[in-house]
Short mmCIF file of C-alpha atoms in Angstrom, two decimals:
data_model
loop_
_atom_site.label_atom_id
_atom_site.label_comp_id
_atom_site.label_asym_id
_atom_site.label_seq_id
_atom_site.Cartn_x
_atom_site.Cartn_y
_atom_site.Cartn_z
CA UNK A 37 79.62 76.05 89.25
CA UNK A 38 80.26 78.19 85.78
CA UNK A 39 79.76 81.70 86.92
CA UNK A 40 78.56 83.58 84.24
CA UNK A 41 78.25 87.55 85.63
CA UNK A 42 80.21 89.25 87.99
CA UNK A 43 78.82 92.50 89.75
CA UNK A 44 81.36 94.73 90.34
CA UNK A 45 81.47 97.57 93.04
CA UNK A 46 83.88 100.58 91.02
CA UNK A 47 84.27 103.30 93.85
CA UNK A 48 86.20 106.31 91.76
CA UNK A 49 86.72 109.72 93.55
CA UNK A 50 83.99 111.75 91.23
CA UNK A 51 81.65 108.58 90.71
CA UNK A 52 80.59 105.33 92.25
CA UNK A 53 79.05 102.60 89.85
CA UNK A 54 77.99 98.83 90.43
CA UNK A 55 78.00 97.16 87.32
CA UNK A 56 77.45 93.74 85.96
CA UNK A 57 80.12 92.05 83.16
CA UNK A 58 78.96 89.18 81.70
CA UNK A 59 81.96 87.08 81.68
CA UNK A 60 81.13 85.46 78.78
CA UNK A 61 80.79 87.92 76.53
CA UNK A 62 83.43 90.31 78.62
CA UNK A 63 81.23 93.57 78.85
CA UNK A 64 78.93 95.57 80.99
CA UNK A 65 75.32 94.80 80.44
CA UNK A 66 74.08 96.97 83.13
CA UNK A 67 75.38 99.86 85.14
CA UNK A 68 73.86 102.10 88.00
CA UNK A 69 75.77 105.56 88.75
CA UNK A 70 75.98 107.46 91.59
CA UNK A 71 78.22 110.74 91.78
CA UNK A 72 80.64 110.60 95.04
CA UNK A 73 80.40 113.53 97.26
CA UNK A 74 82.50 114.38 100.01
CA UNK A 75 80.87 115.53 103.24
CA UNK A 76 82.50 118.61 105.20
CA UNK A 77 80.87 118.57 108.62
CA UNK A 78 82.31 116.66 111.45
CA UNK A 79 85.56 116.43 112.60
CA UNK A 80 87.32 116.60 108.56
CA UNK A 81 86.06 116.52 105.26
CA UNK A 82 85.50 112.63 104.90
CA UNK A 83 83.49 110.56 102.07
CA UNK A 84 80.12 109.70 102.43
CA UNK A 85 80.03 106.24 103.60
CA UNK A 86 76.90 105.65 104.56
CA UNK A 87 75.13 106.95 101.32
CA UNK A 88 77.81 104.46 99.31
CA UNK A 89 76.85 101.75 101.29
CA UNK A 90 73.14 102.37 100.56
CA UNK A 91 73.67 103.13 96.64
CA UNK A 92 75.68 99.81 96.85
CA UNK A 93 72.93 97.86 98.72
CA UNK A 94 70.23 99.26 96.49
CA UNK A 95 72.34 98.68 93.18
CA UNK A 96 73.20 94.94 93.84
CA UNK A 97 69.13 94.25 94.87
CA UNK A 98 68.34 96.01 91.68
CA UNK A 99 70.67 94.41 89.22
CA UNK A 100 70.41 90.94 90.57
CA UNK A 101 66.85 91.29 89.54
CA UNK A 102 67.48 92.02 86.42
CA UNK A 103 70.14 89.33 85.96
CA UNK A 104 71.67 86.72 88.37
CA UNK A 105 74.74 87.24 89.73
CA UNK A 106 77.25 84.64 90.20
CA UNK A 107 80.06 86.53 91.97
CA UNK A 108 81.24 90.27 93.33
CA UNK A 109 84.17 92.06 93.16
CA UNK A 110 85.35 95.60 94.29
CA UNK A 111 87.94 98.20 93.05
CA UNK A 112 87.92 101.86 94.44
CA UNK A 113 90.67 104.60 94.34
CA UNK A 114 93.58 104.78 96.16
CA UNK A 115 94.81 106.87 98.88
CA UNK A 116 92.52 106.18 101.15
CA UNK A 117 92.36 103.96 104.66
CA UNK A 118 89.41 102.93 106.89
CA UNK A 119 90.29 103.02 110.75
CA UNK A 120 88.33 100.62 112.36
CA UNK A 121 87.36 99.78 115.99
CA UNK A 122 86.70 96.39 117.63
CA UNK A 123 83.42 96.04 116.92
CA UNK A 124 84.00 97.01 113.21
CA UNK A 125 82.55 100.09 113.10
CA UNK A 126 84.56 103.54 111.99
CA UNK A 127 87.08 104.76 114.99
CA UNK A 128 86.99 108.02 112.55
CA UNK A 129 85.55 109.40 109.49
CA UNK A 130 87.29 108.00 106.60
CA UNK A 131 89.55 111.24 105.13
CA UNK A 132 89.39 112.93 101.86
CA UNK A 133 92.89 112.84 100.87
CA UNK A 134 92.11 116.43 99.14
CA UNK A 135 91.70 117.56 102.39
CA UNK A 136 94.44 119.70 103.51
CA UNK A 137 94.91 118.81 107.02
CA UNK A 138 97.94 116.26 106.98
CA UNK A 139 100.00 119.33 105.74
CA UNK A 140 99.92 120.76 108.70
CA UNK A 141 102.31 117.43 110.25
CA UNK A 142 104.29 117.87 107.45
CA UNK A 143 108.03 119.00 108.63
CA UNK A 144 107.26 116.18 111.50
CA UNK A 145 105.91 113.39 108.97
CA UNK A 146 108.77 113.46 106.29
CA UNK A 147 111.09 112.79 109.79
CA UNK A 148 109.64 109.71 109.81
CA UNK A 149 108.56 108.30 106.54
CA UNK A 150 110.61 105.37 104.77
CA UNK A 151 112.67 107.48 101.62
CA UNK A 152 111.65 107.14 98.09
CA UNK A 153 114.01 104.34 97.63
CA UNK A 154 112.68 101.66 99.45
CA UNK A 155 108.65 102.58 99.25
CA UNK A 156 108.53 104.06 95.18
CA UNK A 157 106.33 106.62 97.12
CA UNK A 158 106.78 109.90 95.77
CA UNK A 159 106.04 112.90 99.06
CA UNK A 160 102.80 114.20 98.05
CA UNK A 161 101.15 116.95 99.19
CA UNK A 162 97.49 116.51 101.26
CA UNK A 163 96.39 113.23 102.36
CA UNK A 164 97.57 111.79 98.98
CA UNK A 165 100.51 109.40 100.90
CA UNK A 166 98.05 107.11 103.44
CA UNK A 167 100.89 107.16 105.94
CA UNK A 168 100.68 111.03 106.00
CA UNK A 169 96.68 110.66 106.89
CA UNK A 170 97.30 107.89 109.30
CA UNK A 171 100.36 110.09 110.94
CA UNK A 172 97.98 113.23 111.12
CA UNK A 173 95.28 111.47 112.47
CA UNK A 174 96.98 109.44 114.99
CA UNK A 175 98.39 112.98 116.81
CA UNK A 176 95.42 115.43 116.07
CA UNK A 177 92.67 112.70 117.38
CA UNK A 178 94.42 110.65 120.15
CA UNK A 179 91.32 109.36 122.01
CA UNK A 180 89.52 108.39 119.06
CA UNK A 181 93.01 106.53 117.33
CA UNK A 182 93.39 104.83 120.79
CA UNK A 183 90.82 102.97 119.99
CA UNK A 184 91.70 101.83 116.40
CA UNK A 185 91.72 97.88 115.84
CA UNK A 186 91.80 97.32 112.38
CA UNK A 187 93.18 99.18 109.61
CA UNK A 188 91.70 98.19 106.34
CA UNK A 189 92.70 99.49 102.73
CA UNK A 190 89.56 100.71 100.76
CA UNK A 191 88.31 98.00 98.54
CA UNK A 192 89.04 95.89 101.04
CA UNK A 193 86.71 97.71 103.59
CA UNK A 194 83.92 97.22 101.19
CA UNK A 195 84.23 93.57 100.66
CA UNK A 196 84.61 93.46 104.26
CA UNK A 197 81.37 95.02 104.71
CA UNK A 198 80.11 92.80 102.31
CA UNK A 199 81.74 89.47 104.43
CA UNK A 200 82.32 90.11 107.53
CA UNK A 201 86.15 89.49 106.79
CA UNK A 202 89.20 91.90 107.70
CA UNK A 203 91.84 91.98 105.12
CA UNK A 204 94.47 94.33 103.28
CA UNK A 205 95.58 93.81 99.70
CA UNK A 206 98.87 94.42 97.29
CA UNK A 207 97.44 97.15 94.70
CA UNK A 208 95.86 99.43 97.49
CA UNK A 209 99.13 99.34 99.78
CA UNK A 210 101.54 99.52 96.38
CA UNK A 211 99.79 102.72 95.48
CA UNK A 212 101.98 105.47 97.02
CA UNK A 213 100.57 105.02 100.73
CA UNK A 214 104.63 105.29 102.08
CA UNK A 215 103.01 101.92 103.95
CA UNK A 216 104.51 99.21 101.49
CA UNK A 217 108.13 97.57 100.07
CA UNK A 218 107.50 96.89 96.53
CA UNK A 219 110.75 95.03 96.19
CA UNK A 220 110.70 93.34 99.34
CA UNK A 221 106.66 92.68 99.19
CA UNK A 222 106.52 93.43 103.03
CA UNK A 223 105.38 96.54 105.16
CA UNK A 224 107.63 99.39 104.79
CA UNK A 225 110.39 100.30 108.17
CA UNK A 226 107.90 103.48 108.87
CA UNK A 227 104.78 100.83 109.71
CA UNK A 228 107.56 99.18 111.92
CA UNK A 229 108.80 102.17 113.66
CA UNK A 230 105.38 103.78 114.16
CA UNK A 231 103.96 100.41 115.58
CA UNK A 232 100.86 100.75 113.40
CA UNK A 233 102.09 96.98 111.93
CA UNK A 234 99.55 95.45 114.43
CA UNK A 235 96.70 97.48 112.86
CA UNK A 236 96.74 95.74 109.98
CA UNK A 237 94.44 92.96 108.75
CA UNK A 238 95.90 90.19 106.74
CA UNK A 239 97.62 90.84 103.25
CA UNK A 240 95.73 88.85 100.47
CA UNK A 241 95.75 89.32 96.69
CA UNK A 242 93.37 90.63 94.92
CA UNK A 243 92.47 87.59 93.29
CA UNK A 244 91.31 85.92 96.52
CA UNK A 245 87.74 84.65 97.07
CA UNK A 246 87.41 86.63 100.61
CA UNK A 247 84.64 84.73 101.56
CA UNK A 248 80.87 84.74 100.95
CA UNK A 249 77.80 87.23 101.04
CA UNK A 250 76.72 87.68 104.25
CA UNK A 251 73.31 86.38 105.60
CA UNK A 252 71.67 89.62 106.15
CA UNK A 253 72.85 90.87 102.90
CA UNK A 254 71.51 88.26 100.63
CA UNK A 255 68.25 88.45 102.59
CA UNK A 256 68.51 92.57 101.94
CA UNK A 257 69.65 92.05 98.63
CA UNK A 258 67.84 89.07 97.31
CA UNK A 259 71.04 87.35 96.21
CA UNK A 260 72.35 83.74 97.34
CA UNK A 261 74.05 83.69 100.80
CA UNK A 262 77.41 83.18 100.86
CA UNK A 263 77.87 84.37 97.26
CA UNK A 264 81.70 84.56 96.57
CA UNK A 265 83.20 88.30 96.94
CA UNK A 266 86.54 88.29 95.92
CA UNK A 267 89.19 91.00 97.59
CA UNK A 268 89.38 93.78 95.17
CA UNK A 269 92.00 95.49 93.57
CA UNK A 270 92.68 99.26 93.10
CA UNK A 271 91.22 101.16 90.17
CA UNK A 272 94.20 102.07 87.74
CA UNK A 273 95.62 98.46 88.33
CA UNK A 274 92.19 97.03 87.92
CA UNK A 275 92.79 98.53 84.38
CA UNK A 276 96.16 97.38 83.76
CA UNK A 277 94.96 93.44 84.59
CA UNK A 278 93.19 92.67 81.20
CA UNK A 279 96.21 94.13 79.34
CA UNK A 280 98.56 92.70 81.44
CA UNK A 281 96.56 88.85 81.01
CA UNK A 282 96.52 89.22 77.41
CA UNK A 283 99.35 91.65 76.22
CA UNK A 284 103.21 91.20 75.63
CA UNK A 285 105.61 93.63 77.05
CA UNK A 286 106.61 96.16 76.69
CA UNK A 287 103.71 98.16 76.57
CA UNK A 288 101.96 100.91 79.11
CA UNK A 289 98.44 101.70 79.79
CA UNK A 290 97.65 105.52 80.10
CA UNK A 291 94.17 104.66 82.60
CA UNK A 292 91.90 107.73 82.29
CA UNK A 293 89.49 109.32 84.97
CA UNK A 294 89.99 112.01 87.34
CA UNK A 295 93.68 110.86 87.55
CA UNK A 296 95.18 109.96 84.54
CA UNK A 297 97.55 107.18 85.61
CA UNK A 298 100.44 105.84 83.21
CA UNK A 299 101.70 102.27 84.07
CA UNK A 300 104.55 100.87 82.39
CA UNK A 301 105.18 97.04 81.85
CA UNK A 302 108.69 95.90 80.31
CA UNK A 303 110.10 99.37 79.50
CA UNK A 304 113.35 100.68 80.27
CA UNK A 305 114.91 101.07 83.61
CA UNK A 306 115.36 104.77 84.82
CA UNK A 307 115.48 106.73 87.67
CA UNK A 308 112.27 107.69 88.93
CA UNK A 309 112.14 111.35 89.84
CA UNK A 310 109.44 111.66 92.72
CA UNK A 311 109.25 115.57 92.54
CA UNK A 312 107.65 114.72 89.59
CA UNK A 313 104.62 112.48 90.67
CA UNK A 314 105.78 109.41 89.61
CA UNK A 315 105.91 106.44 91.57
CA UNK A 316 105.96 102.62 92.16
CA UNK A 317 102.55 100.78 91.91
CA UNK A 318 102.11 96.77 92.46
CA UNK A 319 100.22 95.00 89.92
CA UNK A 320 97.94 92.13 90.71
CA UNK A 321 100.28 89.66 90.28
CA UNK A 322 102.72 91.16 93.02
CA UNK A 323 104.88 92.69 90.35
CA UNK A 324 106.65 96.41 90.64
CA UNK A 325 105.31 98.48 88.07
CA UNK A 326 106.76 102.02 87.83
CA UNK A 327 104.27 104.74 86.84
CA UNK A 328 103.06 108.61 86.76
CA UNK A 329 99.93 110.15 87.07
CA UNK A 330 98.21 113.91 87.08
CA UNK A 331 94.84 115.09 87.10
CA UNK A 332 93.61 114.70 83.81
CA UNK A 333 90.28 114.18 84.39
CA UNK A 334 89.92 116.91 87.18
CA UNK A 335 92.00 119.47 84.89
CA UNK A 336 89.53 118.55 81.76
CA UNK A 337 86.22 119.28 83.79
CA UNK A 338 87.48 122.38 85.27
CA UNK A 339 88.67 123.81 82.04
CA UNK A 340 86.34 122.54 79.38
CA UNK A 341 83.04 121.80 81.68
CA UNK A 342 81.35 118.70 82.11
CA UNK A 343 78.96 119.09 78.88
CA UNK A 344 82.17 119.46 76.40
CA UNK A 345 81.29 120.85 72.63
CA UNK A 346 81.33 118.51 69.60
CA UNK A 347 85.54 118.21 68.42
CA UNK A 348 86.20 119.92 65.33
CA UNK A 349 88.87 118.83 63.21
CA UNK A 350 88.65 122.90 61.64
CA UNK A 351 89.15 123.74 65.31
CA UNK A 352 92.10 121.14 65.33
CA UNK A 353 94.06 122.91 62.59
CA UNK A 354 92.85 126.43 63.27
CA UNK A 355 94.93 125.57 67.14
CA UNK A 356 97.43 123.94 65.87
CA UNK A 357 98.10 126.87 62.88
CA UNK A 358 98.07 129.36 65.45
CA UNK A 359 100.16 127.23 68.19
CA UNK A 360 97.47 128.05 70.51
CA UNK A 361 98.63 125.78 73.85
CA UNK A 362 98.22 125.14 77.29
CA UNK A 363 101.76 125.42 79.54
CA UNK A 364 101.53 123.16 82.48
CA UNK A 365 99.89 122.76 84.98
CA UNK A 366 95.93 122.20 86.20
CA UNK A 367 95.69 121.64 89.07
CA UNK A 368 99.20 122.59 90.80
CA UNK A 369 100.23 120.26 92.79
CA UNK A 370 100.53 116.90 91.65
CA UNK A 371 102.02 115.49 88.46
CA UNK A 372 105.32 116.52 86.33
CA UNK A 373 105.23 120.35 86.93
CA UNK A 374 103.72 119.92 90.70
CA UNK A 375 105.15 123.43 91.22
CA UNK A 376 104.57 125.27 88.07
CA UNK A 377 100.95 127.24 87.12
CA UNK A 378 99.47 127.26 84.12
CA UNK A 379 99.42 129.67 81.41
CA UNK A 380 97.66 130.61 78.09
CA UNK A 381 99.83 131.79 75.21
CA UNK A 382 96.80 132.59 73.19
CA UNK A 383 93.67 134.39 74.72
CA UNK A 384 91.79 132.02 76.34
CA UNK A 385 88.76 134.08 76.66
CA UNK A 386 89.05 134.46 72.87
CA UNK A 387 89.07 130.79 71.49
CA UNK A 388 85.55 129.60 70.67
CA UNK A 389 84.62 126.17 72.14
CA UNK A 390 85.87 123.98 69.55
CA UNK A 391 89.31 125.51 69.70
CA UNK A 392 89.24 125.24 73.40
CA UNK A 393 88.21 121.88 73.89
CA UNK A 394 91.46 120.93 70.98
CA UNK A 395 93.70 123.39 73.50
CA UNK A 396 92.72 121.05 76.89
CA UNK A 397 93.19 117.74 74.36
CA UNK A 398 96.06 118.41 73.32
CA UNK A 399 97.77 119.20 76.63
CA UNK A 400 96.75 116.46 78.22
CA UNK A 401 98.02 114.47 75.48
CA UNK A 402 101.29 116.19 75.87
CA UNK A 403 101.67 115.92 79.74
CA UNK A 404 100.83 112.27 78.97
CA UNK A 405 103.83 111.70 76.52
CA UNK A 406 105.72 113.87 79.81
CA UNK A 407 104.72 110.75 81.86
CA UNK A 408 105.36 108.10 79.71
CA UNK A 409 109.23 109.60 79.36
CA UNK A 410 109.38 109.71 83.17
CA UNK A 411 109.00 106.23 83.32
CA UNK A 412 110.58 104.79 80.55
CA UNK A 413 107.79 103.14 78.52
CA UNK A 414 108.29 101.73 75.30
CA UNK A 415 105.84 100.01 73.00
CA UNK A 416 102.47 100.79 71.89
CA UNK A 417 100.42 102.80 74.45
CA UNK A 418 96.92 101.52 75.07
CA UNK A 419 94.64 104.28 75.99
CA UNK A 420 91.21 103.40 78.55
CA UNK A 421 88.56 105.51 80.27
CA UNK A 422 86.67 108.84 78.89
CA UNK A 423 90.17 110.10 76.74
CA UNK A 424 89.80 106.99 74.38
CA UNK A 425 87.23 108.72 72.86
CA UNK A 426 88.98 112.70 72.38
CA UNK A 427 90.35 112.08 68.76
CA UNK A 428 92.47 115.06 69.22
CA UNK A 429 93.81 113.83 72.20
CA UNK A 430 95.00 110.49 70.77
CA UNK A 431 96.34 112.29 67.68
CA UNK A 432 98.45 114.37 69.72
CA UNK A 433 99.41 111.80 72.05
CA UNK A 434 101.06 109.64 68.30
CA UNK A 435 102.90 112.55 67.43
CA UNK A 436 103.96 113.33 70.71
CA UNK A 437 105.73 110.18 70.94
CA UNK A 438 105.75 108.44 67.91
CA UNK A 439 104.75 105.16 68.96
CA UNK A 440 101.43 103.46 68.33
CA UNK A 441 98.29 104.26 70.51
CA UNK A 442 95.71 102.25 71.12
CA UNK A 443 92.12 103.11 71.87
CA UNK A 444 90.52 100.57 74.30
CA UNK A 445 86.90 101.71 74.27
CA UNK A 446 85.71 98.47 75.41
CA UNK A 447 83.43 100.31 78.48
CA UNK A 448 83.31 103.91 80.10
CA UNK A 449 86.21 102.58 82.21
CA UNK A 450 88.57 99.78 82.26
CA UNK A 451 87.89 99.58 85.79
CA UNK A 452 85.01 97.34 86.57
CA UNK A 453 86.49 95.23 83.40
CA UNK A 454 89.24 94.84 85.21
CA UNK A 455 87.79 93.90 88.00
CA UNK A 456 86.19 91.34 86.75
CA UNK A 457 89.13 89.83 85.45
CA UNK A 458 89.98 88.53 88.92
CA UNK A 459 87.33 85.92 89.03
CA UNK A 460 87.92 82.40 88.51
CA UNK A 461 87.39 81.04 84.53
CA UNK A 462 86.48 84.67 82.91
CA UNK A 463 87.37 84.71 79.41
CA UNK A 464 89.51 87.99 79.41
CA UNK A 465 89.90 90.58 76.39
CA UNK A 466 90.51 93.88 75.53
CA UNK A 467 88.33 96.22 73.41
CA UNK A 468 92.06 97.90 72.46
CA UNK A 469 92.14 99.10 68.53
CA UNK A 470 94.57 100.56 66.86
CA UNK A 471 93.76 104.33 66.45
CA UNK A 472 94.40 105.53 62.96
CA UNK A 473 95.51 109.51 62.20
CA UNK A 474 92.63 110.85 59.29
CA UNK A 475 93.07 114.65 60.01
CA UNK A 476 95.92 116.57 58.00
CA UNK A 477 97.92 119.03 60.59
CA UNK A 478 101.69 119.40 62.00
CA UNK A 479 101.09 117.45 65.84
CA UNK A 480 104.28 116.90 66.07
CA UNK A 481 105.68 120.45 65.16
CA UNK A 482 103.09 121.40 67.76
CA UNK A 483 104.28 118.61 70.48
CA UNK A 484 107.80 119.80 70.08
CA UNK A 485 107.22 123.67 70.24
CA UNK A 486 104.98 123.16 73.47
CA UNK A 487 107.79 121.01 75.18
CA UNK A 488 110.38 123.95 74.17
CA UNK A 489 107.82 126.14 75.93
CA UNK A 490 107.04 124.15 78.53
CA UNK A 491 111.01 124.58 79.73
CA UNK A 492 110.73 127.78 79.17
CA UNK A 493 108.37 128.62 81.38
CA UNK A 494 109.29 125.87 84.03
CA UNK A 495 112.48 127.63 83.93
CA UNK A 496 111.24 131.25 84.54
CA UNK A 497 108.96 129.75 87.01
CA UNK A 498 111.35 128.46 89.63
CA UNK A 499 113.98 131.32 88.27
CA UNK A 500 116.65 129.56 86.85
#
């Protein structure tokens, strides 16, 4: 059978999606949003499962109407596990990994966690390492973790839902949980020691066919029983796989959402520094890739708004005349300058919109080219997600480190793209084009004054 469109299930921590690529063509020809809300009653804050599964459920009825679909694949976020009991239901609520509870363990967790050497998981704060939730849960709910069976990685709990059939998967447990090897592609001496090894369902890549749509699903749905949904793959390595099909190292992939997650393939070989969020992932082909990541997304909403002004190239070179900049970071707490706050040198109730909006781009452009030194990259960066489209972003992010970006616009995220790259006989591509610099002004003046700043005040921050 030629399968001709995929639906894929894209879980992201601000938004949920199902869209449908047409693998021919290698696009999204239909899309239904949800936004992703975290509930805070019960026990912890935990996501809103049941709504998901509903929005899911009512998205794949809906879209199957309007065009058949052939196959379904998953991709969600990261840093986050589904407990479940023998009869496949939740033992617990499945944890925001904002949520900061698993600090609390924290002296008693790093006791026992594998060290940065053999997991590439950097210590982050929150639920952000899975092992930290699973450690916190496991000794602040006994009763209920008694009766865990099945421990499930989060794309992986969806297709389940979708199959019937348990299973774990490389990208979700590569993806600083503390729970995985990279090098030695086996569960990491903390599983081991902890005895949580038997908890886990069978590891299968992503590109697996995990078995077919349940009866009472198609029936619900109006699709074909036993339709084939394929494992699933995390979300920033979901958007490495086209690149990483098609592409010849080296190269990185700077994946944009509410993380901003850098991912480089064939660059040099340095010495990751996990104070500084950056990290081991596993591809989808089983490969170590190291990478960095910080809140891009989350720091743009919070600072510019949701409903951002038109850029202004005017505003561009009125910022970059008056070295108007951002110092890292927003939000504390995760990425290069975990530790350090964030500061103004101009005004910032004085700059007018346009300015502003050049301020955010170009520091997120600049704690990008941070990232991309951290790991070593070399080659031309290919840019995916909402920050393809900030012009002033991409210029900055050039003269920041002088290589050749590349804007892959291809959808609203590389994610569901990529997910659809993992079914059998899809003609895979990249919407990645070379992004040329029209607008006069000194960038790189700019990108070397705010690093010299930037040490400056990392320096008087931790007073040295």
């Amino acid at each position: 059978m030629t399968m001709k469109t995929v639906a894929v299930i894209d879980i992201g921590k601000t938004n949920a999606k199902v869209a449908l690529v047409d693998l021919e063509r290698f696009e999204e020809i239909a899309v239904r949003k949800a936004g992703n809300g975290v509930v805070n009653d019960g026990v912890y804050p935990h996501f809103d499962i049941d709504r998901l599964w509903r929005f899911i459920l009512d998205s794949l009825g809906a879209l199957n109407r309007e065009h058949a679909v052939d196959a379904i694949s998953v991709t969600t976020h990261g840093a986050t596990a589904v407990l479940l009991d023998d009869a496949g239901e939740l033992a617990l609520p499945v944890l925001d990994y904002e949520f900061t509870g698993p600090d609390a363990l924290a002296e008693n967790y790093d006791l026992v966690r594998a060290p940065f050497s053999e997991t590439g998981s950097a210590r982050l704060p929150m639920g952000l390492n899975v092992g930290a939730q699973l450690f916190w849960q496991e000794r602040m709910f006994p009763e209920q973790f008694a009766k865990v069976a099945t421990i499930l990685t989060y794309a992986q709990y969806w297709s389940y839902r979708l199959t019937g059939i348990r299973a774990n998967e490389l990208t979700s447990l590569g993806c600083h949980t503390d729970l995985w090897n990279p090098e030695a592609a086996t569960f990491s001496s903390m599983v081991e020691a902890l005895g949580w090894r038997k908890f886990f369902a069978p590891v299968r890549r992503a590109s697996d066919v995990l078995g077919g749509l349940r009866l009472q699903l198609a029936d619900q749905t109006g699709m074909p029983p036993n339709l084939p949904v394929y494992c699933g793959i995390h979300d920033s390595n979901a958007s490495l796989l086209p690149h990483l099909l098609t592409r010849s190292a080296p190269f990185s992939v700077v994946s944009t959402g509410t993380w901003v997650v850098i991912l480089s393939v064939g660059g040099d070989r340095v010495d990751l520094d996990e104070k500084r969020d950056t990290l081991i992932n596993v591809n989808a082909l089983g490969d170590p890739v190291p990478s960095a990541r910080f809140m891009g997304g989350r720091a743009f909403s919070t600072l510019v708004g949701e409903d951002p002004p038109a850029p202004s190239h005017e505003a561009e070179r009125e910022v970059l005349a008056a070295r108007h900049m951002l110092l890292p970071s927003v939000p504390v707490g995760s990425g290069p300058f975990p530790s350090i706050s964030a500061r103004w040198t101009a005004e910032e109730e004085a700059l007018a919109p346009a300015e502003r909006l050049a301020v955010v781009s170009f520091h997120l452009a600049l704690m990008t080219a941070t990232c991309l030194d951290l790991i070593g990259a070399k080659g031309e960066i290919v840019v995916e997600g909402p920050f393809a489209a900030n012009t002033a972003y991409l210029r900055m992010l050039g003269a920041a480190t002088g290589r050749q970006v590349l804007a892959d616009s291809h959808s609203a995220t590389g994610t569901s793209l990529g997910a659809a790259c993992l079914v059998e006989g899809v003609r895979v591509r990249t919407g990645a084009e070379r992004f040329v610099d029209t607008a006069p002004g000194d960038y790189a003046g700019y990108a070397e004054e705010w690093r010299a700043l930037t040490a400056m005040h990392v320096q008087r921050a931790v007073g040295t």
